[in-house]
PDB file of C-alpha atoms in Angstrom:
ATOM      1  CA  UNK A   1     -13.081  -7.590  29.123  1.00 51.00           C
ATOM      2  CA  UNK A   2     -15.516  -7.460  31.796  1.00 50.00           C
ATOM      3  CA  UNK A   3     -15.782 -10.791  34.141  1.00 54.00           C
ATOM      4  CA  UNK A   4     -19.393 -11.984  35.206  1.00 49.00           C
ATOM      5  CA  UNK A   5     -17.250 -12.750  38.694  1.00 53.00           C
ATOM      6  CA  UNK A   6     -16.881  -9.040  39.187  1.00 55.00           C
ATOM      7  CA  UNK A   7     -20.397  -8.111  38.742  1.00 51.00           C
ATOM      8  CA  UNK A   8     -21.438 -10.438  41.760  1.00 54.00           C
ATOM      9  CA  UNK A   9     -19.008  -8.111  44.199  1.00 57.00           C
ATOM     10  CA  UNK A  10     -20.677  -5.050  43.147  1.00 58.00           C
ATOM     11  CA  UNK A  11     -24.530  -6.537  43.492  1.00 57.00           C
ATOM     12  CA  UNK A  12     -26.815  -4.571  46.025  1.00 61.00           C
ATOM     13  CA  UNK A  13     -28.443  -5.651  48.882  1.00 56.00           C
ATOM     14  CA  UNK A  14     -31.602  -6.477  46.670  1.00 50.00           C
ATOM     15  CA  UNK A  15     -29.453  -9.186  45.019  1.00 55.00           C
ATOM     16  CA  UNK A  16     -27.691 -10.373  47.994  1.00 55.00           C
ATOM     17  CA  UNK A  17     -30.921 -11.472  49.503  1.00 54.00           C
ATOM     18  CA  UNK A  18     -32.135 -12.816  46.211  1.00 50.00           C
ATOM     19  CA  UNK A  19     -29.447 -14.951  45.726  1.00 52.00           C
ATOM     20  CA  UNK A  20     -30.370 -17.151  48.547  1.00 56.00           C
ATOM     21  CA  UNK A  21     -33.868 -18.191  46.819  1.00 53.00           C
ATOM     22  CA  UNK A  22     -34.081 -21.343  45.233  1.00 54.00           C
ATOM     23  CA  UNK A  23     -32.985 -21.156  41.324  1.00 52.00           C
ATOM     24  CA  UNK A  24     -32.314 -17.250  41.381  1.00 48.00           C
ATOM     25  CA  UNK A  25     -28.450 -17.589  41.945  1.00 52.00           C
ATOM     26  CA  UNK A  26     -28.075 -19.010  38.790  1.00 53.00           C
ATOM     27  CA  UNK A  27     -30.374 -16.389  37.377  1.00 53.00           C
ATOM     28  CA  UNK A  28     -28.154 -13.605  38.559  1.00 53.00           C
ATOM     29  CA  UNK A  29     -25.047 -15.361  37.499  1.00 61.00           C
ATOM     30  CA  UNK A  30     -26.692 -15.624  33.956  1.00 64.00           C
ATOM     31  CA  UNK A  31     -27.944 -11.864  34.243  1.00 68.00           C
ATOM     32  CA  UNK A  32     -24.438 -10.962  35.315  1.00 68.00           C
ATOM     33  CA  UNK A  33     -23.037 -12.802  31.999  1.00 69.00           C
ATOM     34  CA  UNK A  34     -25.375 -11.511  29.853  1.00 72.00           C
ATOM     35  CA  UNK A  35     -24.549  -7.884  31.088  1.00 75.00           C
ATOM     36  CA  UNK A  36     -20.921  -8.725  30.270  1.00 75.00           C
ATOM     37  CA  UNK A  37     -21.895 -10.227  27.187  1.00 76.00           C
ATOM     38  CA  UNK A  38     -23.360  -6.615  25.675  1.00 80.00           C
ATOM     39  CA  UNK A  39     -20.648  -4.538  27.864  1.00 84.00           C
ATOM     40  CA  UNK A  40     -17.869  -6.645  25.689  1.00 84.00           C
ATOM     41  CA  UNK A  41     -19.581  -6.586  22.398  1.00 87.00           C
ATOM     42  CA  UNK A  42     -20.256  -2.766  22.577  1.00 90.00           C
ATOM     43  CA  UNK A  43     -16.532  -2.465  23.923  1.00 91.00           C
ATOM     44  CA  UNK A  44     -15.357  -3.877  20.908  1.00 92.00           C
ATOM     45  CA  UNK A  45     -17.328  -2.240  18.608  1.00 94.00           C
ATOM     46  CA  UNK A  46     -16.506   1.350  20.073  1.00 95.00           C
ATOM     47  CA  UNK A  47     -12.676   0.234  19.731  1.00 95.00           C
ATOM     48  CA  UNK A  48     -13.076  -0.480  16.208  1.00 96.00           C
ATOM     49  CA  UNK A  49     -15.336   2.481  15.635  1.00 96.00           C
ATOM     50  CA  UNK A  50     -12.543   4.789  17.379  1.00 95.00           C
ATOM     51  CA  UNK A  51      -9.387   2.993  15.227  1.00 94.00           C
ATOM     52  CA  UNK A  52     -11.533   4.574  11.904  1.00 94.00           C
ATOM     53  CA  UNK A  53      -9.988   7.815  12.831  1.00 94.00           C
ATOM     54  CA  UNK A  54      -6.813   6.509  11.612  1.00 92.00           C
ATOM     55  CA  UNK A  55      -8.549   5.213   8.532  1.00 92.00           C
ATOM     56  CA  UNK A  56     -10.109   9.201   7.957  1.00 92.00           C
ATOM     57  CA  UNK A  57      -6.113  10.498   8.266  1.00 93.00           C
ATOM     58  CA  UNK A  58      -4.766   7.737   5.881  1.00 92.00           C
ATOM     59  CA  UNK A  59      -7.234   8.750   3.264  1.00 91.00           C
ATOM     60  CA  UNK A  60      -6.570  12.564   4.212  1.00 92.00           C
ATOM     61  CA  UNK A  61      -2.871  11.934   2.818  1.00 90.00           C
ATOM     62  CA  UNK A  62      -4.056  10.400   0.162  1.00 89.00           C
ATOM     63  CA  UNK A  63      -6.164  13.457  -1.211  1.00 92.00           C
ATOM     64  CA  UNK A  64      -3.082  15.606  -0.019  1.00 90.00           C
ATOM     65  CA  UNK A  65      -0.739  13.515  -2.282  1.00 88.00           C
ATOM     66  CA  UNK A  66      -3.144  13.673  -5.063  1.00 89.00           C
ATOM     67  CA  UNK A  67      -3.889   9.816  -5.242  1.00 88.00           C
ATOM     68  CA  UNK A  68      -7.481  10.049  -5.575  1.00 90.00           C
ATOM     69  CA  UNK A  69      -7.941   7.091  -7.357  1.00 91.00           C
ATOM     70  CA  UNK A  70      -6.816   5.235  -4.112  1.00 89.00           C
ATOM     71  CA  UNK A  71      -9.598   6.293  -2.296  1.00 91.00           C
ATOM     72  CA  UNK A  72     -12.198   3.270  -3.596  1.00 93.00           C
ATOM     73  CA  UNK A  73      -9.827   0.899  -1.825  1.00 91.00           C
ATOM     74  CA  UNK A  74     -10.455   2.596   1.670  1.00 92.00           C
ATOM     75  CA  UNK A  75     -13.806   3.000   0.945  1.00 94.00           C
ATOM     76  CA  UNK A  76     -14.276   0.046   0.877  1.00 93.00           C
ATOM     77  CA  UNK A  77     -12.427  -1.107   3.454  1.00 94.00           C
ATOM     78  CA  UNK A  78     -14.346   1.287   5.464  1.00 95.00           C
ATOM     79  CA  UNK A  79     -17.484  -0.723   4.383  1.00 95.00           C
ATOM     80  CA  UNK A  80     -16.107  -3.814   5.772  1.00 95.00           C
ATOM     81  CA  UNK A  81     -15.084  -2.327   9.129  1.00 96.00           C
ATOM     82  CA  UNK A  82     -18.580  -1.040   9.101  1.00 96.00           C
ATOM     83  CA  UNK A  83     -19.791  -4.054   8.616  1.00 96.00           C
ATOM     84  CA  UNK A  84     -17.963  -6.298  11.797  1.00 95.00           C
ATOM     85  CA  UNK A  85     -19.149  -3.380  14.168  1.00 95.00           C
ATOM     86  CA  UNK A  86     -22.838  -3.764  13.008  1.00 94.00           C
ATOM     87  CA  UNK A  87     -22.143  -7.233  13.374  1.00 93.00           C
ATOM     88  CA  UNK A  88     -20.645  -6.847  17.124  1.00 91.00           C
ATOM     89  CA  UNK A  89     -23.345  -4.704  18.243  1.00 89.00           C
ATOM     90  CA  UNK A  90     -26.270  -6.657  16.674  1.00 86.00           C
ATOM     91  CA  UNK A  91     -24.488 -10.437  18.034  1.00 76.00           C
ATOM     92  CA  UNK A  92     -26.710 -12.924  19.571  1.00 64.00           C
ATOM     93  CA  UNK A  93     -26.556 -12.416  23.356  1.00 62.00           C
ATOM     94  CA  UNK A  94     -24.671 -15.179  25.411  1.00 56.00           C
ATOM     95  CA  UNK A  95     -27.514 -16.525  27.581  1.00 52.00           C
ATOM     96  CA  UNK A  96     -30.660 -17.260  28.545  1.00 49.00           C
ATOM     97  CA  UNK A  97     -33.422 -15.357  30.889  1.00 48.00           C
ATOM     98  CA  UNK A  98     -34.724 -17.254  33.611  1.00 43.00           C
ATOM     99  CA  UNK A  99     -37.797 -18.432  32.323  1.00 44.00           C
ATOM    100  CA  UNK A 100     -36.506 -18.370  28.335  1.00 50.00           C
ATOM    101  CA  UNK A 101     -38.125 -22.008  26.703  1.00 46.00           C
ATOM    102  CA  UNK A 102     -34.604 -22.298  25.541  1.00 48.00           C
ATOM    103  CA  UNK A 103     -31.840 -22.330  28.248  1.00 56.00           C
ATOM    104  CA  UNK A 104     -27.894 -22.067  27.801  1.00 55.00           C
ATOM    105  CA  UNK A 105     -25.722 -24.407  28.630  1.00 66.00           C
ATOM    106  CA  UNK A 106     -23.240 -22.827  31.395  1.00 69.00           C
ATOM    107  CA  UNK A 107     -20.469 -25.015  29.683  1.00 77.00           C
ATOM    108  CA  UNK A 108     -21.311 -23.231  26.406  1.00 75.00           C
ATOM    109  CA  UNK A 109     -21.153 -19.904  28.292  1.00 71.00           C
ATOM    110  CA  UNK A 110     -18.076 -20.413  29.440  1.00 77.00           C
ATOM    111  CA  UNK A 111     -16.466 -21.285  26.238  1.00 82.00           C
ATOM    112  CA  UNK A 112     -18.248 -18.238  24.724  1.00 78.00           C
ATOM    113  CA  UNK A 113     -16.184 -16.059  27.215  1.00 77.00           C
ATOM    114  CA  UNK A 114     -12.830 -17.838  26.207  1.00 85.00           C
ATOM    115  CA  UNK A 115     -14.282 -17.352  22.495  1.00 86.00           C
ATOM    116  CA  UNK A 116     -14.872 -13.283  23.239  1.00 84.00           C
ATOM    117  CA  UNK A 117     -11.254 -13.018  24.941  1.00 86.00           C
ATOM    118  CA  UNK A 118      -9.486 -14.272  21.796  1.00 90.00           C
ATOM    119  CA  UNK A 119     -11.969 -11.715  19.587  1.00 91.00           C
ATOM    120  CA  UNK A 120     -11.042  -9.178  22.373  1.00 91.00           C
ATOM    121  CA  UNK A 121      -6.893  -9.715  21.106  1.00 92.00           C
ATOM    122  CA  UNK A 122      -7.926  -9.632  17.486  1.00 95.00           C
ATOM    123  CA  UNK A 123      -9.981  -6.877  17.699  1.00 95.00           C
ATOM    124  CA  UNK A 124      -7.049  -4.826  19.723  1.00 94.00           C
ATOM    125  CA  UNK A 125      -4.559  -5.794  17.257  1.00 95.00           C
ATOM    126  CA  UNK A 126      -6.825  -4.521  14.008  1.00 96.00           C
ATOM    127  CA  UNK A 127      -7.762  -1.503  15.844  1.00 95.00           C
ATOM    128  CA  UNK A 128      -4.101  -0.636  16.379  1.00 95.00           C
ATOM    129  CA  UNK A 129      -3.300  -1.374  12.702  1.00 94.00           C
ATOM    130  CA  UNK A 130      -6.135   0.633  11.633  1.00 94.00           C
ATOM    131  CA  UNK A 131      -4.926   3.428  13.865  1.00 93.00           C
ATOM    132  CA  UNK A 132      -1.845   3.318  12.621  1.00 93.00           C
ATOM    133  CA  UNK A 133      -2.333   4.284   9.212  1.00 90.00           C
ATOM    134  CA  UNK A 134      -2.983   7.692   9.430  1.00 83.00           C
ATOM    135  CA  UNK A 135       1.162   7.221   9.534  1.00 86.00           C
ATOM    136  CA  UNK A 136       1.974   4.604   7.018  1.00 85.00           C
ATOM    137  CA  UNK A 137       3.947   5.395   4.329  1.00 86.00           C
ATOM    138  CA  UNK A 138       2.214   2.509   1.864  1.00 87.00           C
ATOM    139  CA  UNK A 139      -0.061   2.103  -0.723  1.00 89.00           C
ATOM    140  CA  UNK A 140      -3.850   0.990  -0.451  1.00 90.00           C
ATOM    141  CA  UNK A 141      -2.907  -1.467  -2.662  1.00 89.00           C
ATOM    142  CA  UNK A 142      -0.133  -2.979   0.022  1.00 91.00           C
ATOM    143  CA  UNK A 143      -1.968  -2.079   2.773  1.00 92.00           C
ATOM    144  CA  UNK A 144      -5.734  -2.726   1.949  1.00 93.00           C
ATOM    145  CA  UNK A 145      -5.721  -6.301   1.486  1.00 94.00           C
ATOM    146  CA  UNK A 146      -4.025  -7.206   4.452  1.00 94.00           C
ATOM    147  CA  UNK A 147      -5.981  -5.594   6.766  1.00 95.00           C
ATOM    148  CA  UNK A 148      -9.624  -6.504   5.045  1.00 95.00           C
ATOM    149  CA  UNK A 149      -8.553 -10.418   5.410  1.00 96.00           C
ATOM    150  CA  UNK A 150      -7.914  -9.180   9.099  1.00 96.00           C
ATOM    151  CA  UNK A 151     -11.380  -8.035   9.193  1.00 96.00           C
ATOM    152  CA  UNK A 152     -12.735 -11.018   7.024  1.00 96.00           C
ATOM    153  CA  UNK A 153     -10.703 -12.709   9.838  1.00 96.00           C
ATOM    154  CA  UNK A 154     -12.880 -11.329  12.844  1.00 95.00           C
ATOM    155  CA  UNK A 155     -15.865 -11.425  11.050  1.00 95.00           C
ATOM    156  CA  UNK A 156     -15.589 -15.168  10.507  1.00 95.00           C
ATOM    157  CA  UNK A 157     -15.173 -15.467  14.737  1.00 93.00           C
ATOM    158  CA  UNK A 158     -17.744 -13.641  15.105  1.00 91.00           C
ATOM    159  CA  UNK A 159     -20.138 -16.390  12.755  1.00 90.00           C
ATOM    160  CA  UNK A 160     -18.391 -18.834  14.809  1.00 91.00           C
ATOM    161  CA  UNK A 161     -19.396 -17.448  18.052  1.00 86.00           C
ATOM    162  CA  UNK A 162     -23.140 -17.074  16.957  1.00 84.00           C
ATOM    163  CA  UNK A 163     -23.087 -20.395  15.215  1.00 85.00           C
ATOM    164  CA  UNK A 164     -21.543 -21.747  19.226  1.00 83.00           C
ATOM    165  CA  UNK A 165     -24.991 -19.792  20.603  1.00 75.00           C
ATOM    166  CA  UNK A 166     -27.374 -21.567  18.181  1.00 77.00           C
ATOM    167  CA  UNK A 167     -25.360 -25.278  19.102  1.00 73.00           C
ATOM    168  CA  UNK A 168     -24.389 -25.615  15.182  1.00 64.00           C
ATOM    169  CA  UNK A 169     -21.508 -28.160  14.792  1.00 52.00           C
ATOM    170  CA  UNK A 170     -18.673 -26.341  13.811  1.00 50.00           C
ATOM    171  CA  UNK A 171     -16.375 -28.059  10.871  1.00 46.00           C
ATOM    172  CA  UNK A 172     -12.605 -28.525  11.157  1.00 44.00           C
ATOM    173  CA  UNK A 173     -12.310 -24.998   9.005  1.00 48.00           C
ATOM    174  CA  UNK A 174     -14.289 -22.693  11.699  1.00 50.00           C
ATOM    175  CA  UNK A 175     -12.106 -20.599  13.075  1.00 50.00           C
ATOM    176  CA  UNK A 176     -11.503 -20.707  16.978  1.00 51.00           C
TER     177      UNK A 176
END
């Protein structure tokens, strides 16, 4: 995952002036989030996007085998993979402009990032699971529901994280 800290050793001479201005700083340190914000989210969706290849040889045995009647289960899965990448790519970005009416709290931005390290680990571990497929010697039927509660899973963070954005109280059952 891509720290905002990193972006401010990299900034040109442009910004190193600019940071010096009155209120700007914190614009650049917002800009710099908000850069790592959509590098993260798009990292994460390629990675899942990628770990469908696995998905494509699974079902590839399957038609080999003759099991054609399995294939509903994948595609379906497939639609619910689809669906948490559309959802990663489309997310609600993680800050505020500079002269946005509604500001983010830096507080909130920070737990965002710890929020988006955790979906970082989950999303590794699914994408290696998904990956791994294409060599699994079990059923859709033993393997499909595992891994769609895995993606029911992430997509659930990822309504957490948007509903941490918009400042909606979470209850004791959102996931972390």
């Amino acid at each position: 995952m891509i720290d905002p800290q990193q972006h401010a050793k990299n900034r040109g001479l442009v910004e190193s002036i600019l940071q010096y201005v009155p209120g700007f700083s914190g614009y650049l340190g917002r800009e710099y989030r908000r850069e790592s914000d959509s590098m993260t989210r798009t990292f994460l969706a390629d990675k899942l996007q990628k770990s469908k290849k696995g998905l494509d040889e699974y079902g590839n045995t399957l038609v080999g085998l003759g099991t054609l009647d399995q294939l509903p289960l994948l595609e379906r899965l497939r639609s619910r993979l689809d669906l948490a990448i559309n959802r990663l790519k489309s997310q609600m970005p993680g800050y505020s402009g500079f002269f946005d009416f509604v500001q983010v709290d830096e507080e909130l931005l920070t737990d965002i990032y710890e929020h988006d390290l955790a979906l970082v680990q989950q999303v590794d571990g699914l994408a290696t699971e998904i990956q791994n497929l294409g060599t699994s010697q079990l059923t859709p039927a033993q393997v499909v529901p595992e891994i769609t509660a895995k993606i029911d899973g992430l997509l659930g963070k990822i309504d957490h994280r948007e509903n941490m954005l918009k400042g909606v109280a979470a209850g004791p059952d959102a996931p972390q």
